[in-house]
mmCIF file of C-alpha atoms and ligand atoms in Angstrom:
data_model
loop_
_atom_site.group_PDB
_atom_site.id
_atom_site.type_symbol
_atom_site.label_atom_id
_atom_site.label_comp_id
_atom_site.label_asym_id
_atom_site.label_seq_id
_atom_site.Cartn_x
_atom_site.Cartn_y
_atom_site.Cartn_z
ATOM 1 C CA THR S 1 -1.375 182.650 6.901
ATOM 2 C CA TRP S 2 -2.946 181.493 3.631
ATOM 3 C CA LYS S 3 -6.315 182.803 4.853
ATOM 4 C CA GLN S 4 -5.203 186.422 4.641
ATOM 5 C CA GLN S 5 -3.652 186.107 1.175
ATOM 6 C CA SER S 6 -5.578 187.355 -1.843
ATOM 7 C CA PHE S 7 -6.601 185.054 -4.692
ATOM 8 C CA SER S 8 -4.312 186.981 -7.050
ATOM 9 C CA ALA S 9 -1.319 186.509 -4.713
ATOM 10 C CA ARG S 10 -2.093 182.797 -4.424
ATOM 11 C CA ALA S 11 -2.389 182.493 -8.207
ATOM 12 C CA GLU S 12 1.279 183.518 -8.309
ATOM 13 C CA HIS S 13 2.233 180.867 -5.774
ATOM 14 C CA THR S 14 0.846 177.813 -7.490
ATOM 15 C CA SER S 15 2.371 175.779 -10.307
ATOM 16 C CA ASN S 16 -0.932 173.996 -10.864
ATOM 17 C CA ALA S 17 -2.442 175.336 -14.089
ATOM 18 C CA VAL S 18 -6.067 174.773 -13.039
ATOM 19 C CA ALA S 19 -5.663 176.278 -9.552
ATOM 20 C CA LYS S 20 -3.903 179.282 -11.070
ATOM 21 C CA HIS S 21 -6.694 179.749 -13.594
ATOM 22 C CA LEU S 22 -9.415 179.437 -10.934
ATOM 23 C CA PHE S 23 -7.698 181.872 -8.518
ATOM 24 C CA GLN S 24 -7.367 184.435 -11.340
ATOM 25 C CA LEU S 25 -10.953 183.898 -12.417
ATOM 26 C CA MET S 26 -12.296 184.333 -8.863
ATOM 27 C CA ASP S 27 -10.327 187.563 -8.532
ATOM 28 C CA ARG S 28 -11.355 189.026 -11.912
ATOM 29 C CA LYS S 29 -15.004 187.965 -11.833
ATOM 30 C CA LYS S 30 -15.347 188.754 -8.149
ATOM 31 C CA SER S 31 -16.941 185.365 -7.721
ATOM 32 C CA ASN S 32 -15.951 182.479 -5.502
ATOM 33 C CA LEU S 33 -19.261 180.747 -6.130
ATOM 34 C CA ILE S 34 -19.381 177.245 -7.613
ATOM 35 C CA VAL S 35 -22.849 176.069 -8.476
ATOM 36 C CA ALA S 36 -23.844 172.429 -8.091
ATOM 37 C CA ALA S 37 -26.174 172.078 -11.084
ATOM 38 C CA ASP S 38 -27.790 168.849 -9.909
ATOM 39 C CA LEU S 39 -30.587 168.872 -12.472
ATOM 40 C CA THR S 40 -31.480 165.933 -14.699
ATOM 41 C CA SER S 41 -32.538 167.567 -17.949
ATOM 42 C CA THR S 42 -29.877 168.831 -20.386
ATOM 43 C CA GLU S 43 -32.075 171.777 -21.323
ATOM 44 C CA ALA S 44 -32.522 172.856 -17.691
ATOM 45 C CA ILE S 45 -28.775 172.574 -17.058
ATOM 46 C CA LEU S 46 -27.874 174.641 -20.128
ATOM 47 C CA ASN S 47 -30.501 177.275 -19.283
ATOM 48 C CA LEU S 48 -29.097 177.513 -15.757
ATOM 49 C CA ALA S 49 -25.516 177.814 -17.038
ATOM 50 C CA ASP S 50 -26.560 180.635 -19.348
ATOM 51 C CA ALA S 51 -28.574 182.452 -16.670
ATOM 52 C CA ILE S 52 -26.022 182.330 -13.850
ATOM 53 C CA GLY S 53 -22.787 182.008 -15.876
ATOM 54 C CA PRO S 54 -21.766 185.614 -15.123
ATOM 55 C CA ASN S 55 -22.040 184.974 -11.373
ATOM 56 C CA ILE S 56 -19.973 181.815 -10.980
ATOM 57 C CA CYS S 57 -16.362 180.674 -11.243
ATOM 58 C CA ALA S 58 -17.167 176.998 -11.864
ATOM 59 C CA PHE S 59 -20.179 174.947 -12.923
ATOM 60 C CA LYS S 60 -20.328 171.561 -11.202
ATOM 61 C CA ILE S 61 -22.286 168.673 -12.674
ATOM 62 C CA HIS S 62 -22.834 164.968 -12.083
ATOM 63 C CA ALA S 63 -22.757 163.607 -15.665
ATOM 64 C CA ASP S 64 -24.311 160.333 -14.495
ATOM 65 C CA ILE S 65 -27.573 161.901 -13.244
ATOM 66 C CA ILE S 66 -28.318 163.649 -16.551
ATOM 67 C CA ASP S 67 -30.971 162.139 -18.841
ATOM 68 C CA GLY S 68 -29.779 162.050 -22.419
ATOM 69 C CA PHE S 69 -26.194 163.105 -21.737
ATOM 70 C CA SER S 70 -24.605 163.596 -25.173
ATOM 71 C CA GLU S 71 -21.743 165.132 -27.112
ATOM 72 C CA ASP S 72 -24.110 167.864 -28.205
ATOM 73 C CA PHE S 73 -24.827 168.741 -24.573
ATOM 74 C CA VAL S 74 -21.080 168.862 -23.823
ATOM 75 C CA SER S 75 -20.317 171.128 -26.769
ATOM 76 C CA LYS S 76 -23.118 173.524 -25.772
ATOM 77 C CA LEU S 77 -21.911 173.611 -22.177
ATOM 78 C CA LYS S 78 -18.346 174.244 -23.373
ATOM 79 C CA GLU S 79 -19.576 177.130 -25.518
ATOM 80 C CA LEU S 80 -21.354 178.653 -22.496
ATOM 81 C CA SER S 81 -18.232 178.187 -20.368
ATOM 82 C CA GLN S 82 -16.288 180.240 -22.881
ATOM 83 C CA THR S 83 -18.925 182.949 -23.245
ATOM 84 C CA HIS S 84 -19.339 183.423 -19.497
ATOM 85 C CA ARG S 85 -15.845 182.327 -18.406
ATOM 86 C CA PHE S 86 -16.365 179.500 -15.921
ATOM 87 C CA LEU S 87 -14.662 176.162 -15.401
ATOM 88 C CA ILE S 88 -16.522 172.887 -15.948
ATOM 89 C CA PHE S 89 -16.330 170.661 -12.886
ATOM 90 C CA GLU S 90 -17.376 166.987 -13.046
ATOM 91 C CA ASP S 91 -18.124 165.633 -9.575
ATOM 92 C CA ARG S 92 -17.346 161.990 -10.454
ATOM 93 C CA LYS S 93 -15.664 161.210 -7.082
ATOM 94 C CA PHE S 94 -13.200 158.757 -8.665
ATOM 95 C CA SER S 95 -12.529 156.088 -6.067
ATOM 96 C CA ASP S 96 -11.084 152.923 -7.622
ATOM 97 C CA ILE S 97 -7.751 151.389 -8.574
ATOM 98 C CA GLY S 98 -5.627 153.213 -11.131
ATOM 99 C CA SER S 99 -6.448 151.027 -14.102
ATOM 100 C CA THR S 100 -10.207 151.399 -13.582
ATOM 101 C CA VAL S 101 -10.242 155.172 -13.049
ATOM 102 C CA ALA S 102 -8.046 155.647 -16.121
ATOM 103 C CA ARG S 103 -10.881 154.121 -18.194
ATOM 104 C CA GLN S 104 -13.677 155.881 -16.270
ATOM 105 C CA TYR S 105 -11.948 159.216 -16.860
ATOM 106 C CA GLY S 106 -10.514 158.811 -20.355
ATOM 107 C CA GLY S 107 -13.272 156.874 -22.102
ATOM 108 C CA GLY S 108 -16.594 155.145 -21.596
ATOM 109 C CA VAL S 109 -20.015 156.764 -21.797
ATOM 110 C CA PHE S 110 -18.955 160.169 -20.503
ATOM 111 C CA GLN S 111 -15.455 160.797 -21.925
ATOM 112 C CA ILE S 112 -14.861 163.039 -18.920
ATOM 113 C CA ALA S 113 -11.214 163.804 -19.677
ATOM 114 C CA HIS S 114 -12.254 165.475 -22.941
ATOM 115 C CA TRP S 115 -14.359 168.194 -21.365
ATOM 116 C CA ALA S 116 -13.920 168.496 -17.594
ATOM 117 C CA ASP S 117 -11.546 171.190 -16.296
ATOM 118 C CA MET S 118 -11.829 169.769 -12.777
ATOM 119 C CA VAL S 119 -12.864 166.434 -11.221
ATOM 120 C CA THR S 120 -13.402 165.229 -7.656
ATOM 121 C CA ILE S 121 -11.333 162.341 -6.297
ATOM 122 C CA GLN S 122 -11.799 160.166 -3.206
ATOM 123 C CA PRO S 123 -8.419 159.568 -1.564
ATOM 124 C CA THR S 124 -9.323 156.113 -0.167
ATOM 125 C CA PRO S 125 -7.535 154.066 -2.901
ATOM 126 C CA GLY S 126 -4.297 155.944 -2.169
ATOM 127 C CA PRO S 127 -1.993 157.708 -4.671
ATOM 128 C CA ALA S 128 -2.777 155.077 -7.363
ATOM 129 C CA VAL S 129 -6.090 156.815 -8.027
ATOM 130 C CA ILE S 130 -4.164 159.956 -9.086
ATOM 131 C CA GLU S 131 -1.647 157.953 -11.158
ATOM 132 C CA GLY S 132 -4.535 156.206 -12.936
ATOM 133 C CA LEU S 133 -6.283 159.494 -13.719
ATOM 134 C CA LYS S 134 -3.033 160.840 -15.165
ATOM 135 C CA LYS S 135 -3.016 157.840 -17.544
ATOM 136 C CA GLY S 136 -6.552 158.659 -18.681
ATOM 137 C CA GLN S 137 -5.741 162.315 -19.210
ATOM 138 C CA ARG S 138 -6.572 163.952 -22.555
ATOM 139 C CA SER S 139 -5.917 167.628 -21.900
ATOM 140 C CA GLY S 140 -2.240 168.186 -21.182
ATOM 141 C CA HIS S 141 -2.757 170.612 -18.280
ATOM 142 C CA GLY S 142 -3.044 168.145 -15.410
ATOM 143 C CA ILE S 143 -6.263 166.534 -14.250
ATOM 144 C CA GLY S 144 -7.535 169.433 -12.149
ATOM 145 C CA GLY S 145 -8.141 167.076 -9.242
ATOM 146 C CA ALA S 146 -10.083 168.190 -6.167
ATOM 147 C CA LEU S 147 -9.292 165.721 -3.393
ATOM 148 C CA ILE S 148 -12.147 165.014 -0.989
ATOM 149 C CA ALA S 149 -10.672 165.497 2.465
ATOM 150 C CA GLU S 150 -13.903 165.858 4.462
ATOM 151 C CA MET S 151 -17.528 165.364 3.501
ATOM 152 C CA SER S 152 -20.549 167.396 4.536
ATOM 153 C CA SER S 153 -22.904 164.510 5.191
ATOM 154 C CA LYS S 154 -23.926 163.352 8.645
ATOM 155 C CA GLY S 155 -21.731 160.527 9.947
ATOM 156 C CA ALA S 156 -19.033 160.945 7.235
ATOM 157 C CA LEU S 157 -16.078 158.687 8.032
ATOM 158 C CA PRO S 158 -12.761 160.522 7.605
ATOM 159 C CA ASN S 159 -10.666 160.728 10.750
ATOM 160 C CA LYS S 160 -7.512 162.681 11.521
ATOM 161 C CA GLU S 161 -5.223 160.023 10.064
ATOM 162 C CA ASN S 162 -7.098 159.927 6.747
ATOM 163 C CA VAL S 163 -7.029 163.694 6.426
ATOM 164 C CA ALA S 164 -3.267 163.747 7.039
ATOM 165 C CA ALA S 165 -2.751 161.115 4.316
ATOM 166 C CA THR S 166 -5.019 163.090 1.956
ATOM 167 C CA ILE S 167 -2.917 166.233 2.474
ATOM 168 C CA GLN S 168 0.238 164.235 1.799
ATOM 169 C CA MET S 169 -1.253 162.950 -1.482
ATOM 170 C CA ALA S 170 -1.999 166.531 -2.553
ATOM 171 C CA HIS S 171 1.498 167.715 -1.682
ATOM 172 C CA ASP S 172 3.022 164.817 -3.617
ATOM 173 C CA HIS S 173 1.020 165.670 -6.797
ATOM 174 C CA PRO S 174 1.164 169.468 -7.195
ATOM 175 C CA GLU S 175 0.685 169.305 -10.989
ATOM 176 C CA ASP S 176 -2.510 167.264 -10.773
ATOM 177 C CA ILE S 177 -4.200 168.219 -7.509
ATOM 178 C CA MET S 178 -5.647 171.731 -7.620
ATOM 179 C CA GLY S 179 -7.403 171.744 -4.256
ATOM 180 C CA TYR S 180 -9.529 170.157 -1.589
ATOM 181 C CA ILE S 181 -13.172 169.549 -0.857
ATOM 182 C CA CYS S 182 -13.143 170.210 2.875
ATOM 183 C CA GLN S 183 -15.140 171.407 5.865
ATOM 184 C CA SER S 184 -12.342 172.715 8.110
ATOM 185 C CA ASP S 185 -8.890 174.306 7.969
ATOM 186 C CA ILE S 186 -6.804 171.200 7.219
ATOM 187 C CA ASP S 187 -3.620 172.539 5.542
ATOM 188 C CA ASP S 188 -1.481 175.735 5.645
ATOM 189 C CA GLU S 189 -0.256 175.472 2.061
ATOM 190 C CA PRO S 190 -1.606 178.499 0.060
ATOM 191 C CA ARG S 191 -1.348 176.863 -3.387
ATOM 192 C CA PHE S 192 -4.499 174.712 -3.067
ATOM 193 C CA VAL S 193 -8.057 175.942 -3.637
ATOM 194 C CA ARG S 194 -10.363 174.989 -0.734
ATOM 195 C CA MET S 195 -13.948 174.285 -1.834
ATOM 196 C CA THR S 196 -16.772 173.661 0.619
ATOM 197 C CA PRO S 197 -20.190 172.164 -0.167
ATOM 198 C CA GLY S 198 -23.099 172.006 2.242
ATOM 199 C CA VAL S 199 -23.779 175.740 1.991
ATOM 200 C CA HIS S 200 -27.233 177.285 2.247
ATOM 201 C CA ILE S 201 -28.666 180.487 3.698
ATOM 202 C CA SER S 202 -31.125 178.485 5.755
ATOM 203 C CA GLU S 203 -29.138 175.979 7.783
ATOM 204 C CA ALA S 204 -31.791 173.287 7.853
ATOM 205 C CA GLY S 205 -30.197 170.387 5.902
ATOM 206 C CA ASP S 206 -32.215 167.828 3.945
ATOM 207 C CA THR S 207 -33.811 164.495 4.812
ATOM 208 C CA LEU S 208 -30.882 162.469 3.385
ATOM 209 C CA GLY S 209 -28.047 163.554 5.697
ATOM 210 C CA GLN S 210 -26.905 166.788 4.031
ATOM 211 C CA GLN S 211 -25.871 169.389 6.631
ATOM 212 C CA TYR S 212 -25.817 173.102 5.793
ATOM 213 C CA VAL S 213 -23.745 176.029 6.978
ATOM 214 C CA LEU S 214 -23.911 179.744 6.053
ATOM 215 C CA PRO S 215 -21.561 181.000 3.298
ATOM 216 C CA GLU S 216 -19.928 183.476 5.713
ATOM 217 C CA THR S 217 -19.171 180.701 8.221
ATOM 218 C CA VAL S 218 -17.452 178.345 5.763
ATOM 219 C CA ILE S 219 -15.353 181.133 4.275
ATOM 220 C CA GLU S 220 -14.241 182.253 7.716
ATOM 221 C CA ASN S 221 -13.415 178.620 8.610
ATOM 222 C CA CYS S 222 -11.623 177.375 5.513
ATOM 223 C CA ALA S 223 -13.323 177.820 2.151
ATOM 224 C CA ASP S 224 -11.992 179.848 -0.763
ATOM 225 C CA ALA S 225 -15.025 178.910 -2.827
ATOM 226 C CA VAL S 226 -18.497 177.833 -1.740
ATOM 227 C CA ILE S 227 -20.373 175.068 -3.579
ATOM 228 C CA VAL S 228 -24.114 175.790 -3.639
ATOM 229 C CA GLY S 229 -26.672 173.483 -5.201
ATOM 230 C CA ARG S 230 -30.304 173.548 -4.135
ATOM 231 C CA GLY S 231 -29.900 176.966 -2.490
ATOM 232 C CA ILE S 232 -29.784 178.194 -6.096
ATOM 233 C CA THR S 233 -31.449 175.516 -8.241
ATOM 234 C CA GLU S 234 -34.545 175.343 -6.024
ATOM 235 C CA ALA S 235 -34.808 179.079 -5.409
ATOM 236 C CA PHE S 236 -37.842 180.930 -6.788
ATOM 237 C CA LYS S 237 -35.465 182.900 -9.043
ATOM 238 C CA PRO S 238 -32.159 181.036 -9.450
ATOM 239 C CA SER S 239 -30.376 183.987 -11.070
ATOM 240 C CA GLU S 240 -31.241 186.260 -8.126
ATOM 241 C CA ALA S 241 -30.183 183.581 -5.683
ATOM 242 C CA ALA S 242 -26.876 183.162 -7.560
ATOM 243 C CA ARG S 243 -26.224 186.918 -7.364
ATOM 244 C CA MET S 244 -26.974 186.857 -3.627
ATOM 245 C CA TYR S 245 -24.647 183.901 -2.930
ATOM 246 C CA GLN S 246 -21.965 185.480 -5.118
ATOM 247 C CA THR S 247 -22.116 188.759 -3.179
ATOM 248 C CA ARG S 248 -22.214 187.145 0.247
ATOM 249 C CA ALA S 249 -19.367 184.724 -0.487
ATOM 250 C CA PHE S 250 -17.130 187.319 -2.088
ATOM 251 C CA GLU S 251 -17.695 189.855 0.672
ATOM 252 C CA ALA S 252 -16.823 187.197 3.242
ATOM 253 C CA TYR S 253 -13.587 186.538 1.326
ATOM 254 C CA LEU S 254 -12.767 190.277 1.234
ATOM 255 C CA LYS S 255 -13.421 190.515 4.966
ATOM 256 C CA ARG S 256 -11.171 187.517 5.677
ATOM 257 C CA THR S 257 -8.295 188.849 3.581
ATOM 258 C CA SER S 258 -8.498 192.316 5.155
ATOM 259 C CA GLN S 259 -8.052 190.998 8.693
HETATM 260 O O1 6AU B 301 -26.160 172.365 -2.049
HETATM 261 P P1 6AU B 301 -26.695 170.964 -2.277
HETATM 262 O O2 6AU B 301 -26.874 170.203 -0.989
HETATM 263 O O3 6AU B 301 -27.916 170.933 -3.127
HETATM 264 O O4 6AU B 301 -25.586 170.219 -3.188
HETATM 265 C C1 6AU B 301 -24.275 169.964 -2.731
HETATM 266 C C2 6AU B 301 -23.442 169.394 -3.849
HETATM 267 C C3 6AU B 301 -23.904 168.040 -4.394
HETATM 268 C C4 6AU B 301 -22.995 167.012 -3.733
HETATM 269 O O5 6AU B 301 -22.749 165.915 -4.568
HETATM 270 C C5 6AU B 301 -21.715 167.797 -3.477
HETATM 271 O O6 6AU B 301 -22.103 169.175 -3.388
HETATM 272 N N1 6AU B 301 -20.954 167.454 -2.249
HETATM 273 C C6 6AU B 301 -19.589 167.115 -2.314
HETATM 274 C C7 6AU B 301 -18.741 167.315 -3.466
HETATM 275 C C8 6AU B 301 -18.722 168.555 -4.183
HETATM 276 O O7 6AU B 301 -17.891 166.540 -3.779
HETATM 277 C C9 6AU B 301 -18.915 166.658 -1.177
HETATM 278 C C10 6AU B 301 -19.579 166.710 0.085
HETATM 279 O O8 6AU B 301 -18.997 166.410 1.112
HETATM 280 N N2 6AU B 301 -20.879 167.121 0.108
HETATM 281 C C11 6AU B 301 -21.570 167.511 -1.003
HETATM 282 O O9 6AU B 301 -22.729 167.900 -0.874
HETATM 283 O O10 6AU B 301 -23.684 168.051 -5.805
#
């Protein structure tokens, strides 16, 4: 099954430019760690990107929580992404009609389409959300969409029917959908990158509904890449924590593919 296939083999089997790039990067850097850099100061975010850049395959931000978001910040982050070779992932969770998301993606305050290699998408509006994002596109290599199939928070709504429709949307848009945000093994198709948030080495959760699982568990279940936020950003030494998550996640992947 897809679970036993290596990232390099799966890079060969996808026509999606962003998925291909990420599979190759994970293989070459020996990192299937995506950091969720949920910090609010531009300086802190750039310092983190520089410190842990060598350990990650993608750097995930929420542009709308950053104080003083600017073009200068974007160009510095882009520079770091080239130095350390990681993708820039904007977790915008686009979730509106096509005409609205086209504007949210292509213009406005954040100009996301100009700098994000990957973006998250809620499937609830149906395929129109993907068509709208394509209209807002500025890059020419597809939107690098990660469809949210299942969420990590307590009481999250998706049911079996919604997940099936989400998978169908991904299969219908192979040039624009690069993977899933998921919590379980929802699809057999090897071409998509599975990314799982809600990962922490202490499985305690937070006070706002986040639920945590160990990196080894999510990789055995379904994840190609783990998304880790506070496990790294709130660690005593974030760069050491990043190295530890990188090693644990990549070893779990090697174990899964050798079975
Ligand atoms: O490790 P944490 O809990 O500090 O951060 C988890 C990160 C946050 C969330 O916005 C995001 O992952 N996230 C997502 C994503 C990536 O879309 C989906 C989800 O179901 N749960 C979740 O936590 O930046």
